[in-house]
PDB file of C-alpha atoms in Angstrom:
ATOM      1  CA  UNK A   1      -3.232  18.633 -54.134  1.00  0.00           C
ATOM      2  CA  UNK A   2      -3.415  16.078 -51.056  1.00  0.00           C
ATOM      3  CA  UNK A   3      -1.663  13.320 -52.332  1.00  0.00           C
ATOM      4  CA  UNK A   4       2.197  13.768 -54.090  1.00  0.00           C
ATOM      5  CA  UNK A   5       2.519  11.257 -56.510  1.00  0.00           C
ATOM      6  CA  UNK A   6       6.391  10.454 -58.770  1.00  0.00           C
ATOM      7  CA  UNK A   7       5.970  11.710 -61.820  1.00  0.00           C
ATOM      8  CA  UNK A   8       6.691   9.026 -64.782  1.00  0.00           C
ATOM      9  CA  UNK A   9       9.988   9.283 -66.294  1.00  0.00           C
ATOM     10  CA  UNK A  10      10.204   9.726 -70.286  1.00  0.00           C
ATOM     11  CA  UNK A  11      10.783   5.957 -70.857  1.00  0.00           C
ATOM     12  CA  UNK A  12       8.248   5.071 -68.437  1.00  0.00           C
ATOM     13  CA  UNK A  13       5.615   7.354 -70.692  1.00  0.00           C
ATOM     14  CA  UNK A  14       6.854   6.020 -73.745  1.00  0.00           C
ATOM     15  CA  UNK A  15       6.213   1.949 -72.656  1.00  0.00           C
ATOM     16  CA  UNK A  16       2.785   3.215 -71.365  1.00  0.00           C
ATOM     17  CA  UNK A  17       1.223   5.561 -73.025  1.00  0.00           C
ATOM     18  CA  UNK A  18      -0.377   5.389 -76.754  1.00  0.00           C
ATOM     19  CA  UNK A  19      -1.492   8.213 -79.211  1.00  0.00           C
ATOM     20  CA  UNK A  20      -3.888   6.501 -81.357  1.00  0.00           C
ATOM     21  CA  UNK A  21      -2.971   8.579 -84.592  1.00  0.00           C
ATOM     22  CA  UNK A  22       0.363   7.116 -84.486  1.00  0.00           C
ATOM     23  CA  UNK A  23      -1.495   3.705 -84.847  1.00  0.00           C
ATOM     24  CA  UNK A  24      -1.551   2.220 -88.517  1.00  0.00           C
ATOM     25  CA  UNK A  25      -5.100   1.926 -89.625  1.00  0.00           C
ATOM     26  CA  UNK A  26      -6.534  -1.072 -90.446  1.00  0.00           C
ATOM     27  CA  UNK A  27      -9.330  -1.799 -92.732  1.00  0.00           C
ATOM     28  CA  UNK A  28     -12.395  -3.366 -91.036  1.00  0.00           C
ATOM     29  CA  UNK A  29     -14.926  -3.266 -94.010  1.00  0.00           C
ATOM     30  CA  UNK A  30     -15.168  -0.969 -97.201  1.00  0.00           C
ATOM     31  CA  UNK A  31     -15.600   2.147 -95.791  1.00  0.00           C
ATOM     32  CA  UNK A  32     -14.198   1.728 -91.711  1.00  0.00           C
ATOM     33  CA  UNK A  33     -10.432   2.527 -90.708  1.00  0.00           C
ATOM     34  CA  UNK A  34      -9.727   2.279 -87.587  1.00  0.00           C
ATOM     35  CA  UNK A  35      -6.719   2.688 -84.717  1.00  0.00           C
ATOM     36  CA  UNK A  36      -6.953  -0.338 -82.488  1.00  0.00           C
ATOM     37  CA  UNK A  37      -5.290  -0.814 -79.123  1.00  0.00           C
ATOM     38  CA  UNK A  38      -5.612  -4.410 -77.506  1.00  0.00           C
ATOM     39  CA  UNK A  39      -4.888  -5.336 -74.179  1.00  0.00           C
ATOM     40  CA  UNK A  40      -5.351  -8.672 -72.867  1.00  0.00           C
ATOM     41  CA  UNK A  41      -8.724  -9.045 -71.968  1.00  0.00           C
ATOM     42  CA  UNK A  42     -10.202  -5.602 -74.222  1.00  0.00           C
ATOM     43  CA  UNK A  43      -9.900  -4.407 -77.346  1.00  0.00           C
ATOM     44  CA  UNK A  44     -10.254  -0.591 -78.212  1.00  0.00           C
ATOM     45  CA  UNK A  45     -11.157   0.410 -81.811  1.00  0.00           C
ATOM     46  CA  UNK A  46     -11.246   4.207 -83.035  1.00  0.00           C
ATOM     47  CA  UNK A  47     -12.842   4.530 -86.122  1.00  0.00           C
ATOM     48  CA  UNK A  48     -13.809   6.705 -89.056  1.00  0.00           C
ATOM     49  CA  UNK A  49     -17.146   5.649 -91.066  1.00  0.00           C
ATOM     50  CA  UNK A  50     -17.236   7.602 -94.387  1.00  0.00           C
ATOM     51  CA  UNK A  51     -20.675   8.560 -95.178  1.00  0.00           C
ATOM     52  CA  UNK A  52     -22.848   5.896 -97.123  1.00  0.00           C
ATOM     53  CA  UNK A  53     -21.239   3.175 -96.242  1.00  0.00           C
ATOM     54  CA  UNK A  54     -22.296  -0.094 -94.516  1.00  0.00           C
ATOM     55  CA  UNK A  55     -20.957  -2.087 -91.604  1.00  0.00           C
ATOM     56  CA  UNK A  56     -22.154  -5.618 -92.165  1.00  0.00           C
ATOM     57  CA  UNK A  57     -24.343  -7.238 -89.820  1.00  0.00           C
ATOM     58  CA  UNK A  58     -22.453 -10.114 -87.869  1.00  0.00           C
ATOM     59  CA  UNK A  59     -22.775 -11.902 -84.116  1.00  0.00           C
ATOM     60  CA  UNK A  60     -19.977 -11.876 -81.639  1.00  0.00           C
ATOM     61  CA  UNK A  61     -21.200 -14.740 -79.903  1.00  0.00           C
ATOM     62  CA  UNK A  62     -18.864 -14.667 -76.511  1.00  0.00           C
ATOM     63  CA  UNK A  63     -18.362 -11.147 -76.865  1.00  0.00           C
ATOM     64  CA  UNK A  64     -19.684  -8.026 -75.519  1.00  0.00           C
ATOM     65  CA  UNK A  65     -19.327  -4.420 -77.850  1.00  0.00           C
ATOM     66  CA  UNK A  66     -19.922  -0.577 -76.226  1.00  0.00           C
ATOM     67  CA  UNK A  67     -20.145   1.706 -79.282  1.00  0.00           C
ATOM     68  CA  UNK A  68     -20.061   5.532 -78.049  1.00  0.00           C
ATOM     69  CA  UNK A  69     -20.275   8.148 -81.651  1.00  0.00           C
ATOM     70  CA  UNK A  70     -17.515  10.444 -81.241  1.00  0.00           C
ATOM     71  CA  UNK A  71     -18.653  12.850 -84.286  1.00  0.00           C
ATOM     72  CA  UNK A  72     -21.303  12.319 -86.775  1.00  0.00           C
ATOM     73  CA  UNK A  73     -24.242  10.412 -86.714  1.00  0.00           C
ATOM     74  CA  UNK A  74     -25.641   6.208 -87.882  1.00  0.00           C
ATOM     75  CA  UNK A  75     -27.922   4.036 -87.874  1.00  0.00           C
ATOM     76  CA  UNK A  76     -26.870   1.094 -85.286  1.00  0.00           C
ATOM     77  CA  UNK A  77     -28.681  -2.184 -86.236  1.00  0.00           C
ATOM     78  CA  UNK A  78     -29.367  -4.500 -83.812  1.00  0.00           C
ATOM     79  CA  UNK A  79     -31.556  -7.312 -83.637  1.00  0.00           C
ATOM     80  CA  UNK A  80     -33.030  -6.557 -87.454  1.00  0.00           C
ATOM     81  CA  UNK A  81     -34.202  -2.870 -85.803  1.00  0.00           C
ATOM     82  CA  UNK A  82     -32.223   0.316 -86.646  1.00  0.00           C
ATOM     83  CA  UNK A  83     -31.306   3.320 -83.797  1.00  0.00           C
ATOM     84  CA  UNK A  84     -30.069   6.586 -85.060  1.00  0.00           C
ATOM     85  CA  UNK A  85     -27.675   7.655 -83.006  1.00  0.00           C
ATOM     86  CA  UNK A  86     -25.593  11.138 -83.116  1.00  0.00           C
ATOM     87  CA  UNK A  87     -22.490  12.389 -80.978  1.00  0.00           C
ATOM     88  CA  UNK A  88     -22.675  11.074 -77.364  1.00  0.00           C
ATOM     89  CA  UNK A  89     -24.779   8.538 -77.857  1.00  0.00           C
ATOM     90  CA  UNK A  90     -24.187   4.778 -76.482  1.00  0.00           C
ATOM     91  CA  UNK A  91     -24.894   1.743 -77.384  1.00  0.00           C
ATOM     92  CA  UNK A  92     -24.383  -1.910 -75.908  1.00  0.00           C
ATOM     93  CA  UNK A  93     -24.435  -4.818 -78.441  1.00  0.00           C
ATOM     94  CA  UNK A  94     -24.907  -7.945 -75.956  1.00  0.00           C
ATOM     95  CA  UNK A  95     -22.692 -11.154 -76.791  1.00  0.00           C
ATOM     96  CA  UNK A  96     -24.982 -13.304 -79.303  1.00  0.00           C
ATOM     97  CA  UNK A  97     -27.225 -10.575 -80.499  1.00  0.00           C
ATOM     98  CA  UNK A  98     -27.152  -9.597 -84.586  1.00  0.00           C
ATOM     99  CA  UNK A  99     -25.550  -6.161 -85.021  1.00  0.00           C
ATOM    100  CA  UNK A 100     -23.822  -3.661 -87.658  1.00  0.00           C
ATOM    101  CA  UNK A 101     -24.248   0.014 -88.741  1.00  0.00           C
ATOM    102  CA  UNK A 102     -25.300   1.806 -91.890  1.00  0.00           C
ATOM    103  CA  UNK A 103     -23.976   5.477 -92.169  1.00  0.00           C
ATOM    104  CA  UNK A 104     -25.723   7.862 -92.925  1.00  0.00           C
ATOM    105  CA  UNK A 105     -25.042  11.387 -95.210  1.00  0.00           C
ATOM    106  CA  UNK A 106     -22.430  11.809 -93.045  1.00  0.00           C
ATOM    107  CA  UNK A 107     -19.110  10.808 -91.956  1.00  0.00           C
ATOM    108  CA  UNK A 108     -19.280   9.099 -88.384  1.00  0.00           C
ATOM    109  CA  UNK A 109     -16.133   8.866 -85.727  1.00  0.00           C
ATOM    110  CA  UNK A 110     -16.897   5.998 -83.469  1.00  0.00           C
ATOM    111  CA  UNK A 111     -15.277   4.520 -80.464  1.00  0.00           C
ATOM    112  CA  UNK A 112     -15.962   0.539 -79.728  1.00  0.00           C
ATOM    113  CA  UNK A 113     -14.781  -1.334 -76.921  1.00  0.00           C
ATOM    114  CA  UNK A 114     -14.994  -5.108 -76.472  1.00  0.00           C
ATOM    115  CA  UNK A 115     -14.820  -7.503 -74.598  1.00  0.00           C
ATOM    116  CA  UNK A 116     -13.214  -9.965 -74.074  1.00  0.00           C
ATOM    117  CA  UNK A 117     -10.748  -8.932 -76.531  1.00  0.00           C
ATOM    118  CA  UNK A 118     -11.178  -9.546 -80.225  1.00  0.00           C
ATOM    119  CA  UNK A 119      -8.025 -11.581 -81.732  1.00  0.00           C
ATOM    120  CA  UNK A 120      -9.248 -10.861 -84.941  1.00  0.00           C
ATOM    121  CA  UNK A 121      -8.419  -7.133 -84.492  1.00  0.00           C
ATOM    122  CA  UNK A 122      -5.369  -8.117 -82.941  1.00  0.00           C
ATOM    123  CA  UNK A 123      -4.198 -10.048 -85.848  1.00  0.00           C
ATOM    124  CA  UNK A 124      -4.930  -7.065 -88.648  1.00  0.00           C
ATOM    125  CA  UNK A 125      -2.544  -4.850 -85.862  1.00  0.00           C
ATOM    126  CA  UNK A 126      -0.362  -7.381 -86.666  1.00  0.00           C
ATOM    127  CA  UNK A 127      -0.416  -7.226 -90.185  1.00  0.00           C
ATOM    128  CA  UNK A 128      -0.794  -3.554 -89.947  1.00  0.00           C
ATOM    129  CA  UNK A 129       2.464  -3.398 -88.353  1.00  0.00           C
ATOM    130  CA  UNK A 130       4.720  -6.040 -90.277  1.00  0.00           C
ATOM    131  CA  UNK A 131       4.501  -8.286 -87.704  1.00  0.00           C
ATOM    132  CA  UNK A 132       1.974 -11.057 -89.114  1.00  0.00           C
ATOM    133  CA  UNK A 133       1.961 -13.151 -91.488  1.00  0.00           C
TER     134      UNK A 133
END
């Protein structure tokens, strides 16, 4: 190794660092629990998309969304026109555009970012947490 870097002490790891299962899922429609981890100008969602089920279409109209499938495989909608998409696959949903997912016969493990970050999602954390109202 060229460089020597400090290594971070316990309390430092535990004010940084995140394992998503110890997140409380939230519910983001019938079907879709996720982990979420906001920051202040990104949100990070990790969810599970049981089989069958139906993420509704909706607009994010100052928002961008990067969906990347983890396990499984769906149909992305965007713009009225579906794309299958299976593990490693990517897709960009641009701010304004109509978008959702329909699962298909099985269950799907999806990672979305967005951007700027959704205070929606932070809210059900929240809520999720005790913290809301």
């Amino acid at each position: 190794m060229s460089h020597q870097f400090e290594r971070a002490t316990e309390d430092e790891l535990r004010q940084t660092i995140v394992t998503y299962a110890d997140i409380p899922l939230v519910e983001l429609a019938p079907g879709a629990m996720s982990h979420i981890v906001t920051g202040k100008n990104m949100t990070l969602s990790i969810a599970n998309l049981q089989a069958g089920s139906y993420f509704p279409v909706h607009t994010h109209h100052d928002m961008e969304q990067l969906m990347l499938i983890l396990t499984g495989e769906l149909d992305a909608i965007l713009d009225g026109k579906l794309f299958r998409m299976k593990a490693g696959d990517i897709i960009r949903f641009p701010a304004g555009h109509e978008h959702g997912a329909q699962m298909v016969d099985v269950d799907c493990t999806i990672v979305d970012i967005f951007s700027p970050a959704r205070p929606d999602y932070e809210e059900k954390v929240r809520r999720a947490s005790g913290c809301g109202a």
